[in-house]
Short mmCIF file of C-alpha atoms in Angstrom, two decimals:
data_model
loop_
_atom_site.label_atom_id
_atom_site.label_comp_id
_atom_site.label_asym_id
_atom_site.label_seq_id
_atom_site.Cartn_x
_atom_site.Cartn_y
_atom_site.Cartn_z
CA UNK A 1 108.72 132.36 94.49
CA UNK A 2 107.62 129.68 91.74
CA UNK A 3 105.24 126.78 91.72
CA UNK A 4 108.54 124.40 91.00
CA UNK A 5 110.11 125.58 93.59
CA UNK A 6 107.59 125.08 96.64
CA UNK A 7 106.98 122.06 95.30
CA UNK A 8 111.02 120.42 95.28
CA UNK A 9 110.94 122.11 99.12
CA UNK A 10 108.07 121.38 100.26
CA UNK A 11 108.52 117.09 98.67
CA UNK A 12 111.88 118.07 100.68
CA UNK A 13 109.85 118.73 104.18
CA UNK A 14 107.60 116.20 103.81
CA UNK A 15 110.16 113.24 102.92
CA UNK A 16 112.67 113.96 105.94
CA UNK A 17 109.29 114.97 108.07
CA UNK A 18 107.82 111.52 107.26
CA UNK A 19 111.38 109.78 107.52
CA UNK A 20 111.11 111.70 111.35
CA UNK A 21 107.73 111.00 112.50
CA UNK A 22 108.67 106.35 111.12
CA UNK A 23 111.45 106.26 113.36
CA UNK A 24 109.42 108.36 115.65
CA UNK A 25 106.86 105.57 115.67
CA UNK A 26 109.03 102.82 115.42
CA UNK A 27 111.00 102.90 118.86
CA UNK A 28 107.09 104.60 120.59
CA UNK A 29 106.51 100.98 118.77
CA UNK A 30 109.18 99.03 119.92
CA UNK A 31 109.76 100.85 123.83
CA UNK A 32 105.44 99.65 124.17
CA UNK A 33 105.73 95.91 123.24
CA UNK A 34 108.14 95.82 125.81
CA UNK A 35 106.46 96.07 129.10
CA UNK A 36 102.68 95.13 127.00
CA UNK A 37 100.87 91.60 127.65
CA UNK A 38 101.52 90.10 123.89
CA UNK A 39 97.15 88.98 123.59
CA UNK A 40 97.01 92.79 124.76
CA UNK A 41 99.41 93.76 122.25
CA UNK A 42 97.36 92.23 119.93
CA UNK A 43 93.80 93.35 121.03
CA UNK A 44 94.71 96.81 120.28
CA UNK A 45 96.11 96.34 116.69
CA UNK A 46 92.53 93.66 116.01
CA UNK A 47 91.31 97.02 117.27
CA UNK A 48 93.37 99.77 115.38
CA UNK A 49 93.39 97.54 111.67
CA UNK A 50 89.01 97.50 111.80
CA UNK A 51 88.75 100.89 111.82
CA UNK A 52 92.38 102.09 109.29
CA UNK A 53 89.39 99.61 106.64
CA UNK A 54 86.57 101.72 108.18
CA UNK A 55 88.31 104.97 107.59
CA UNK A 56 88.69 104.23 103.79
CA UNK A 57 85.26 105.73 103.31
CA UNK A 58 85.80 108.71 105.45
CA UNK A 59 86.66 110.65 103.31
CA UNK A 60 88.27 108.93 100.31
CA UNK A 61 88.69 111.53 96.89
CA UNK A 62 87.20 114.64 98.67
CA UNK A 63 90.76 115.15 99.87
CA UNK A 64 91.51 114.67 95.90
CA UNK A 65 88.77 115.83 94.67
CA UNK A 66 89.90 119.83 96.63
CA UNK A 67 93.42 119.73 96.05
CA UNK A 68 93.67 120.08 92.07
CA UNK A 69 90.31 122.09 91.81
CA UNK A 70 91.81 124.97 89.53
CA UNK A 71 89.94 127.86 92.53
CA UNK A 72 89.26 127.24 96.15
CA UNK A 73 85.66 127.69 97.48
CA UNK A 74 84.70 128.16 100.46
CA UNK A 75 81.31 127.21 100.66
CA UNK A 76 82.70 124.11 98.45
CA UNK A 77 85.02 122.78 101.51
CA UNK A 78 81.98 123.82 103.52
CA UNK A 79 79.79 120.96 102.37
CA UNK A 80 82.94 118.12 102.16
CA UNK A 81 83.25 119.17 105.73
CA UNK A 82 79.81 118.65 106.88
CA UNK A 83 79.70 114.97 104.33
CA UNK A 84 82.98 114.05 105.88
CA UNK A 85 81.77 114.09 109.69
CA UNK A 86 77.89 112.70 108.82
CA UNK A 87 80.23 109.92 107.31
CA UNK A 88 82.59 109.58 110.31
CA UNK A 89 79.51 109.39 112.79
CA UNK A 90 77.69 107.31 111.03
CA UNK A 91 80.35 104.82 110.45
CA UNK A 92 81.19 105.26 114.32
CA UNK A 93 77.86 104.38 115.55
CA UNK A 94 77.87 101.12 113.25
CA UNK A 95 80.54 99.83 114.35
CA UNK A 96 79.58 100.10 118.14
CA UNK A 97 76.34 98.47 116.74
CA UNK A 98 77.14 96.26 115.51
CA UNK A 99 80.88 95.36 115.89
CA UNK A 100 80.27 95.49 119.49
CA UNK A 101 78.66 92.48 119.80
CA UNK A 102 80.62 90.50 117.92
CA UNK A 103 83.44 91.09 119.52
CA UNK A 104 81.83 89.41 122.80
CA UNK A 105 80.59 86.76 121.71
CA UNK A 106 83.83 85.19 120.23
CA UNK A 107 86.68 87.35 121.77
CA UNK A 108 85.97 89.10 124.56
CA UNK A 109 84.86 92.30 127.01
CA UNK A 110 88.84 93.26 126.74
CA UNK A 111 88.41 93.52 123.75
CA UNK A 112 84.53 94.85 122.49
CA UNK A 113 86.11 97.51 125.34
CA UNK A 114 88.78 99.03 123.26
CA UNK A 115 87.50 99.04 120.31
CA UNK A 116 84.75 100.97 121.96
CA UNK A 117 87.56 103.35 123.16
CA UNK A 118 88.15 103.35 119.97
CA UNK A 119 85.72 104.61 118.59
CA UNK A 120 86.25 108.33 118.80
CA UNK A 121 89.10 107.65 114.87
CA UNK A 122 86.91 107.68 112.64
CA UNK A 123 85.29 111.25 113.72
CA UNK A 124 88.95 112.02 114.55
CA UNK A 125 90.06 111.61 111.23
CA UNK A 126 87.19 113.78 109.70
CA UNK A 127 88.01 116.17 111.23
CA UNK A 128 91.25 116.78 109.60
CA UNK A 129 90.50 116.35 106.03
CA UNK A 130 89.29 119.26 104.93
CA UNK A 131 91.97 121.31 107.00
CA UNK A 132 95.02 119.42 105.52
CA UNK A 133 94.14 119.48 102.07
CA UNK A 134 93.77 123.01 102.20
CA UNK A 135 96.87 123.11 103.55
CA UNK A 136 98.51 120.83 100.63
CA UNK A 137 96.95 123.20 98.02
CA UNK A 138 98.97 125.96 99.43
CA UNK A 139 102.53 124.10 99.45
CA UNK A 140 102.47 124.48 103.25
CA UNK A 141 103.89 121.16 103.79
CA UNK A 142 106.51 122.03 106.83
CA UNK A 143 103.95 123.18 108.61
CA UNK A 144 102.14 119.76 108.22
CA UNK A 145 105.05 118.46 108.43
CA UNK A 146 105.92 119.90 112.10
CA UNK A 147 102.42 119.53 113.75
CA UNK A 148 102.97 115.14 112.91
CA UNK A 149 106.32 114.90 114.96
CA UNK A 150 105.21 116.80 117.17
CA UNK A 151 102.06 114.67 117.24
CA UNK A 152 103.95 112.40 117.48
CA UNK A 153 106.26 113.25 119.96
CA UNK A 154 104.09 114.08 122.44
CA UNK A 155 101.74 111.18 122.26
CA UNK A 156 104.75 108.58 122.29
CA UNK A 157 106.03 110.09 125.21
CA UNK A 158 102.76 108.78 126.66
CA UNK A 159 102.61 106.52 125.76
CA UNK A 160 105.54 105.11 127.37
CA UNK A 161 105.18 106.64 130.23
CA UNK A 162 101.43 104.80 130.76
CA UNK A 163 103.44 101.85 129.48
CA UNK A 164 105.73 101.50 132.06
CA UNK A 165 103.34 102.47 134.61
CA UNK A 166 101.62 99.48 134.29
CA UNK A 167 98.22 100.78 132.46
CA UNK A 168 98.78 97.49 129.63
CA UNK A 169 96.73 97.84 126.28
CA UNK A 170 95.04 101.41 127.33
CA UNK A 171 98.29 102.81 127.00
CA UNK A 172 98.44 102.08 123.20
CA UNK A 173 94.50 103.45 123.09
CA UNK A 174 95.72 106.64 124.64
CA UNK A 175 98.89 107.12 122.08
CA UNK A 176 96.87 106.69 119.26
CA UNK A 177 93.98 109.17 120.90
CA UNK A 178 95.75 112.25 122.32
CA UNK A 179 97.03 111.69 118.22
CA UNK A 180 94.74 112.58 117.22
CA UNK A 181 93.23 115.06 118.60
CA UNK A 182 97.00 116.56 118.83
CA UNK A 183 96.48 116.53 115.69
CA UNK A 184 93.42 117.97 114.53
CA UNK A 185 94.29 120.67 117.70
CA UNK A 186 97.45 121.60 115.32
CA UNK A 187 95.82 121.74 111.87
CA UNK A 188 92.92 123.37 113.22
CA UNK A 189 95.66 126.18 114.86
CA UNK A 190 97.02 126.17 111.27
CA UNK A 191 94.45 126.46 108.75
CA UNK A 192 92.70 129.42 107.77
CA UNK A 193 90.08 127.24 106.70
CA UNK A 194 86.77 127.52 108.78
CA UNK A 195 83.71 125.55 108.06
CA UNK A 196 80.92 127.55 107.24
CA UNK A 197 77.63 126.62 108.54
CA UNK A 198 76.99 125.08 104.48
CA UNK A 199 75.18 122.07 103.45
CA UNK A 200 74.88 122.14 98.76
CA UNK A 201 73.50 119.25 97.08
CA UNK A 202 75.25 119.97 93.66
CA UNK A 203 78.34 119.95 96.14
CA UNK A 204 77.81 116.76 97.34
CA UNK A 205 76.28 115.49 93.86
CA UNK A 206 80.08 116.34 92.43
CA UNK A 207 82.10 115.25 96.14
CA UNK A 208 80.04 111.80 95.49
CA UNK A 209 80.71 111.16 91.63
CA UNK A 210 83.76 111.43 91.91
CA UNK A 211 85.30 110.01 95.03
CA UNK A 212 83.36 107.10 95.10
CA UNK A 213 85.69 105.44 91.88
CA UNK A 214 88.81 106.79 94.29
CA UNK A 215 86.85 104.62 97.17
CA UNK A 216 86.42 101.10 95.45
CA UNK A 217 89.78 101.22 94.56
CA UNK A 218 91.81 102.67 97.79
CA UNK A 219 88.84 99.44 98.73
CA UNK A 220 91.07 96.81 97.24
CA UNK A 221 94.07 99.29 98.16
CA UNK A 222 93.02 98.44 100.95
CA UNK A 223 92.76 94.59 101.26
CA UNK A 224 95.59 93.49 98.51
CA UNK A 225 97.88 94.25 101.70
CA UNK A 226 95.98 93.78 104.70
CA UNK A 227 93.53 90.68 103.56
CA UNK A 228 96.74 88.46 105.86
CA UNK A 229 96.40 90.92 108.75
CA UNK A 230 92.41 90.09 109.43
CA UNK A 231 92.47 86.42 108.51
CA UNK A 232 94.79 86.09 111.50
CA UNK A 233 93.21 87.73 113.83
CA UNK A 234 89.63 85.68 113.27
CA UNK A 235 91.02 82.44 112.33
CA UNK A 236 94.39 82.74 114.25
CA UNK A 237 93.57 85.01 117.71
CA UNK A 238 94.40 88.71 118.01
CA UNK A 239 97.77 87.27 119.63
CA UNK A 240 98.45 86.09 116.27
CA UNK A 241 98.85 89.15 114.93
CA UNK A 242 100.78 90.65 117.16
CA UNK A 243 103.17 87.84 116.19
CA UNK A 244 103.17 88.58 113.58
CA UNK A 245 103.23 93.39 113.07
CA UNK A 246 106.07 93.07 115.76
CA UNK A 247 107.84 90.63 112.84
CA UNK A 248 107.52 92.28 109.69
CA UNK A 249 107.50 95.93 111.58
CA UNK A 250 110.87 96.85 110.56
CA UNK A 251 111.27 95.42 108.13
CA UNK A 252 107.99 97.04 106.40
CA UNK A 253 109.29 101.30 108.86
CA UNK A 254 112.25 99.90 106.48
CA UNK A 255 110.65 100.23 102.61
CA UNK A 256 108.72 102.97 103.84
CA UNK A 257 110.98 105.38 104.90
CA UNK A 258 113.27 104.12 102.03
CA UNK A 259 110.87 102.25 98.55
CA UNK A 260 107.84 105.73 99.65
CA UNK A 261 110.01 108.00 98.58
CA UNK A 262 111.91 106.87 96.08
CA UNK A 263 108.20 106.11 94.14
CA UNK A 264 107.84 109.90 93.68
CA UNK A 265 111.74 110.45 91.88
CA UNK A 266 110.57 106.68 89.62
CA UNK A 267 107.89 108.61 88.54
CA UNK A 268 109.22 111.65 87.18
CA UNK A 269 111.98 110.29 85.91
CA UNK A 270 109.37 108.21 84.50
CA UNK A 271 107.06 111.08 83.31
CA UNK A 272 109.97 112.53 81.64
CA UNK A 273 111.47 109.57 79.07
CA UNK A 274 109.84 108.61 75.41
CA UNK A 275 107.48 105.69 76.35
CA UNK A 276 110.16 103.13 74.12
CA UNK A 277 112.40 104.35 76.83
CA UNK A 278 110.47 103.55 79.97
CA UNK A 279 110.46 99.76 80.42
CA UNK A 280 114.58 100.26 80.13
CA UNK A 281 114.27 102.94 82.94
CA UNK A 282 111.99 101.00 85.28
CA UNK A 283 114.68 97.88 84.68
CA UNK A 284 117.62 99.71 85.73
CA UNK A 285 115.53 101.64 89.13
CA UNK A 286 114.44 98.63 90.14
CA UNK A 287 118.17 96.48 89.80
CA UNK A 288 120.04 100.01 91.20
CA UNK A 289 117.21 99.40 94.69
CA UNK A 290 117.57 95.95 95.03
CA UNK A 291 121.13 96.54 94.80
CA UNK A 292 121.54 98.22 97.73
CA UNK A 293 118.64 97.49 99.34
CA UNK A 294 117.47 93.30 99.15
CA UNK A 295 121.69 92.88 101.17
CA UNK A 296 120.84 94.03 104.13
CA UNK A 297 116.88 93.03 104.31
CA UNK A 298 118.46 89.77 103.89
CA UNK A 299 121.08 90.40 106.66
CA UNK A 300 118.18 91.40 108.64
CA UNK A 301 116.32 88.77 108.23
CA UNK A 302 118.81 86.28 108.97
CA UNK A 303 119.75 87.94 112.39
CA UNK A 304 116.57 87.90 112.90
CA UNK A 305 116.74 86.10 116.42
CA UNK A 306 119.47 88.83 117.87
CA UNK A 307 117.33 91.73 116.42
CA UNK A 308 113.76 90.67 117.63
CA UNK A 309 115.31 89.40 121.27
CA UNK A 310 117.55 92.93 121.62
CA UNK A 311 114.39 95.50 120.54
CA UNK A 312 111.43 93.78 121.87
CA UNK A 313 112.49 90.34 124.62
CA UNK A 314 112.51 87.20 124.83
CA UNK A 315 108.40 86.83 125.73
CA UNK A 316 108.33 88.20 120.97
CA UNK A 317 110.64 84.93 119.96
CA UNK A 318 107.63 83.72 118.50
CA UNK A 319 108.48 86.75 115.89
CA UNK A 320 112.15 85.70 114.72
CA UNK A 321 111.18 83.25 111.89
CA UNK A 322 107.78 85.89 111.42
CA UNK A 323 110.55 88.14 110.81
CA UNK A 324 112.94 85.60 108.99
CA UNK A 325 109.38 84.92 106.39
CA UNK A 326 109.49 89.10 105.72
CA UNK A 327 112.45 89.50 104.16
CA UNK A 328 111.93 86.58 101.38
CA UNK A 329 110.06 88.82 99.82
CA UNK A 330 111.84 91.84 99.55
CA UNK A 331 112.92 90.66 96.09
CA UNK A 332 110.08 90.37 94.37
CA UNK A 333 108.56 93.43 97.02
CA UNK A 334 110.70 96.89 95.19
CA UNK A 335 109.90 94.64 92.25
CA UNK A 336 106.14 95.66 92.01
CA UNK A 337 106.52 98.63 94.18
CA UNK A 338 108.28 100.23 91.27
CA UNK A 339 105.29 98.35 88.92
CA UNK A 340 102.38 101.12 90.15
CA UNK A 341 104.41 103.44 88.89
CA UNK A 342 105.38 102.04 85.01
CA UNK A 343 101.98 101.39 84.43
CA UNK A 344 100.22 104.40 85.45
CA UNK A 345 103.12 106.45 83.55
CA UNK A 346 102.79 104.70 80.32
CA UNK A 347 98.42 106.37 80.19
CA UNK A 348 97.56 101.80 82.10
CA UNK A 349 95.54 102.73 85.31
CA UNK A 350 92.87 100.23 84.28
CA UNK A 351 95.31 97.26 84.21
CA UNK A 352 97.35 98.50 87.40
CA UNK A 353 93.31 98.05 89.10
CA UNK A 354 93.15 94.30 87.77
CA UNK A 355 96.07 93.46 89.09
CA UNK A 356 94.98 94.71 91.90
CA UNK A 357 92.18 92.75 91.98
CA UNK A 358 93.68 89.99 90.76
CA UNK A 359 95.51 90.67 93.72
CA UNK A 360 93.87 90.72 96.17
CA UNK A 361 92.08 87.67 95.66
CA UNK A 362 95.33 85.22 95.44
CA UNK A 363 96.11 86.41 98.56
CA UNK A 364 92.88 85.61 100.67
CA UNK A 365 93.34 82.44 98.82
CA UNK A 366 96.25 81.31 99.45
CA UNK A 367 95.14 83.19 103.30
CA UNK A 368 92.72 80.87 103.53
CA UNK A 369 94.19 77.51 102.63
CA UNK A 370 97.66 77.79 104.29
CA UNK A 371 96.53 80.03 108.22
CA UNK A 372 95.48 76.04 109.35
CA UNK A 373 98.90 75.44 109.48
CA UNK A 374 100.18 77.93 111.72
CA UNK A 375 101.22 81.52 112.00
CA UNK A 376 104.46 81.00 109.46
CA UNK A 377 102.56 78.90 106.70
CA UNK A 378 100.54 81.89 106.69
CA UNK A 379 103.57 84.74 106.41
CA UNK A 380 105.21 82.15 103.25
CA UNK A 381 101.73 82.31 101.65
CA UNK A 382 101.93 86.23 101.33
CA UNK A 383 105.25 85.17 100.27
CA UNK A 384 105.13 82.71 97.83
CA UNK A 385 102.02 85.04 96.25
CA UNK A 386 104.20 88.17 96.92
CA UNK A 387 106.39 85.88 93.96
CA UNK A 388 104.00 85.02 91.81
CA UNK A 389 102.90 88.29 91.14
CA UNK A 390 105.90 89.04 89.73
CA UNK A 391 105.76 86.78 87.21
CA UNK A 392 102.32 88.10 85.96
CA UNK A 393 103.47 91.70 86.09
CA UNK A 394 106.24 91.57 84.48
CA UNK A 395 104.38 88.64 81.63
CA UNK A 396 100.47 91.53 81.78
CA UNK A 397 103.85 94.07 80.98
CA UNK A 398 104.94 92.57 78.57
CA UNK A 399 102.13 92.11 76.43
CA UNK A 400 100.51 95.06 77.28
CA UNK A 401 103.56 97.45 76.64
CA UNK A 402 106.31 94.63 75.08
CA UNK A 403 108.11 94.82 78.34
CA UNK A 404 111.19 93.73 77.53
CA UNK A 405 111.01 90.99 80.60
CA UNK A 406 114.89 89.06 79.15
CA UNK A 407 116.71 92.52 80.01
CA UNK A 408 114.80 92.49 83.37
CA UNK A 409 116.40 89.15 84.36
CA UNK A 410 118.98 89.83 82.87
CA UNK A 411 119.76 92.31 85.84
CA UNK A 412 117.39 90.95 87.98
CA UNK A 413 119.02 87.39 88.34
CA UNK A 414 122.55 88.08 90.25
CA UNK A 415 121.38 90.20 92.76
CA UNK A 416 119.12 87.36 93.88
CA UNK A 417 120.91 84.25 93.13
CA UNK A 418 123.49 85.71 95.03
CA UNK A 419 121.33 85.98 98.14
CA UNK A 420 119.65 82.77 98.08
CA UNK A 421 123.12 81.33 98.60
CA UNK A 422 124.50 83.78 101.33
CA UNK A 423 120.80 82.71 103.17
CA UNK A 424 122.16 78.85 101.92
CA UNK A 425 125.35 79.70 103.77
CA UNK A 426 124.74 81.12 107.15
CA UNK A 427 121.98 78.38 107.61
CA UNK A 428 124.10 75.81 106.69
CA UNK A 429 128.19 77.40 108.15
CA UNK A 430 126.69 76.05 111.55
CA UNK A 431 126.19 80.05 112.40
CA UNK A 432 129.63 80.51 112.20
CA UNK A 433 129.37 83.74 111.25
CA UNK A 434 126.22 84.53 113.41
CA UNK A 435 126.44 87.32 116.21
CA UNK A 436 128.45 86.05 119.95
CA UNK A 437 125.36 87.18 121.71
CA UNK A 438 126.70 90.77 122.11
CA UNK A 439 126.23 94.20 119.96
CA UNK A 440 129.56 93.73 118.87
CA UNK A 441 129.30 90.29 117.78
CA UNK A 442 125.61 91.90 115.44
CA UNK A 443 127.84 93.48 114.43
CA UNK A 444 130.19 92.78 113.17
CA UNK A 445 128.30 89.36 111.92
CA UNK A 446 126.05 91.53 109.85
CA UNK A 447 128.78 92.88 108.92
CA UNK A 448 130.23 90.32 107.01
CA UNK A 449 128.10 88.75 105.53
CA UNK A 450 126.95 92.42 103.78
CA UNK A 451 131.29 92.36 102.53
CA UNK A 452 129.82 88.52 101.16
CA UNK A 453 127.57 89.43 99.54
CA UNK A 454 129.19 92.30 97.70
CA UNK A 455 132.36 90.22 97.53
CA UNK A 456 130.33 87.54 95.91
CA UNK A 457 128.84 89.61 93.15
CA UNK A 458 131.87 91.24 92.22
CA UNK A 459 133.13 87.95 91.59
CA UNK A 460 130.43 87.07 89.40
CA UNK A 461 130.60 89.93 87.15
CA UNK A 462 132.24 93.79 87.88
CA UNK A 463 129.58 94.86 85.46
CA UNK A 464 126.90 95.49 88.10
CA UNK A 465 129.60 97.90 89.95
CA UNK A 466 130.06 99.21 86.86
CA UNK A 467 126.92 99.22 86.64
CA UNK A 468 125.36 101.50 89.77
CA UNK A 469 128.30 103.89 90.02
CA UNK A 470 126.71 105.32 86.33
CA UNK A 471 122.83 105.09 87.71
CA UNK A 472 124.02 106.72 90.85
CA UNK A 473 124.44 110.70 91.66
CA UNK A 474 127.95 110.44 92.27
CA UNK A 475 128.53 109.55 88.96
CA UNK A 476 126.64 112.47 87.66
CA UNK A 477 128.57 114.58 90.32
CA UNK A 478 131.49 113.36 89.03
CA UNK A 479 131.08 115.10 85.61
CA UNK A 480 129.66 117.89 86.17
CA UNK A 481 132.51 118.15 87.80
CA UNK A 482 134.72 117.51 84.56
CA UNK A 483 132.94 119.47 83.07
CA UNK A 484 133.14 122.32 85.13
CA UNK A 485 137.36 122.09 84.50
CA UNK A 486 136.15 122.00 80.65
CA UNK A 487 136.22 125.54 78.43
CA UNK A 488 134.40 125.61 76.09
CA UNK A 489 134.83 128.80 73.43
CA UNK A 490 131.56 129.17 71.90
CA UNK A 491 132.77 131.22 68.75
CA UNK A 492 135.36 128.29 67.47
CA UNK A 493 132.61 126.04 67.92
CA UNK A 494 130.27 128.13 65.72
CA UNK A 495 133.47 128.72 63.08
CA UNK A 496 133.32 125.24 63.00
CA UNK A 497 130.08 124.86 62.26
CA UNK A 498 129.42 127.77 59.27
CA UNK A 499 132.81 125.68 57.70
CA UNK A 500 131.21 122.19 57.70
CA UNK A 501 128.17 123.43 56.09
CA UNK A 502 130.68 124.96 53.29
CA UNK A 503 132.11 122.55 52.70
CA UNK A 504 128.93 120.74 52.56
CA UNK A 505 127.58 122.66 49.76
#
């Protein structure tokens, strides 16, 4: 099998398994949230957030180095393994020694105990990095995907059972612990690499020089997206962070399932067109994704009260407004999400890094200004920054690659304006189309607003429907079927070309 075919099959398995795993994780998350108190839920979420940040320093860039090397070297990989394990032990120890007393002083002993119990995360992460890199080099994405699904299912079953039995926050802790343990055991069972007791200074130096810039970039990227989480947890409390996390969980899961695979596809498209056509491809990709994703996220936000109550129960009612506000950020989020691929495809990775730094600073400023006014104000500040970043990115792209911003907004504004009118109509209709407190009423209301949205666009300009039809694969399939029906007489074509040449002479 060719490398191209291996990559194609591996990518299909990777995307499909990721979707299944995300759905399983969401279902487990929903069930556990129904049985765990808000404050306890926030304790685990806050502790995991801290270790998620610390885990960046474990293997950041080392995995990429191992995957991209021309040849696999067991001694080099062994040095990487022992380096990662040493760093993880140091990070876990320092976290317990430094952060635990702060949690006891500013919060309580329960949060500190949960934090100590989760200190295994960095060390277990260290046991996965090198083996995962080896399997990715060998295109064993199918095995990696099955491992992830099995670990998610088993850990989810245990977590749900413990939550129902009244273990509270510890149900979440055991869920994460079992998932990490199973991931490591299955990975070591599937991988054919076993580290040797060798540690080379030359290898460590090479790993350090390669990984340090990537580590800095990942730190910036992390803080860009999670600064609001730390501000909410530190200044408003872990319970506020839990409310915010529940409010955005469904929307974020939808983004991960739909947008992440599409980013890889868009990057492949942008990499294969000329530089002068890249901005047009980007514009049409954003338009096509927005045309289908924007109304669903918007209408989902409009029905946030029923969705939160149905899935998470009445105790999470304070998350209703959070979900509604987050849904308003879908428009700039889609455009900002795909702008990464455009910048990389035109060789402007440094510009992307600078934008991420600016984004992080603006998010931090907005969070510090808005948090005294409450959780809803904090989330609204993030949404406003998303819109501001959209204009900043478009302006920079215009300056750097002569981006056609007029065409960009000509494609996007009608989709956005119709969505705004639907939101206003929903709120001023006194919930006339709103759910009738049952699932069937919710589905009727949801479908009604989706139909209304597309009907307004169709009445405004039918060109958008024709454009979407032309851009989708259905149009491509129709063309393929049409071309197959046409039998081409190549001898006749050759004779016609020869006659034209003689006529020109």
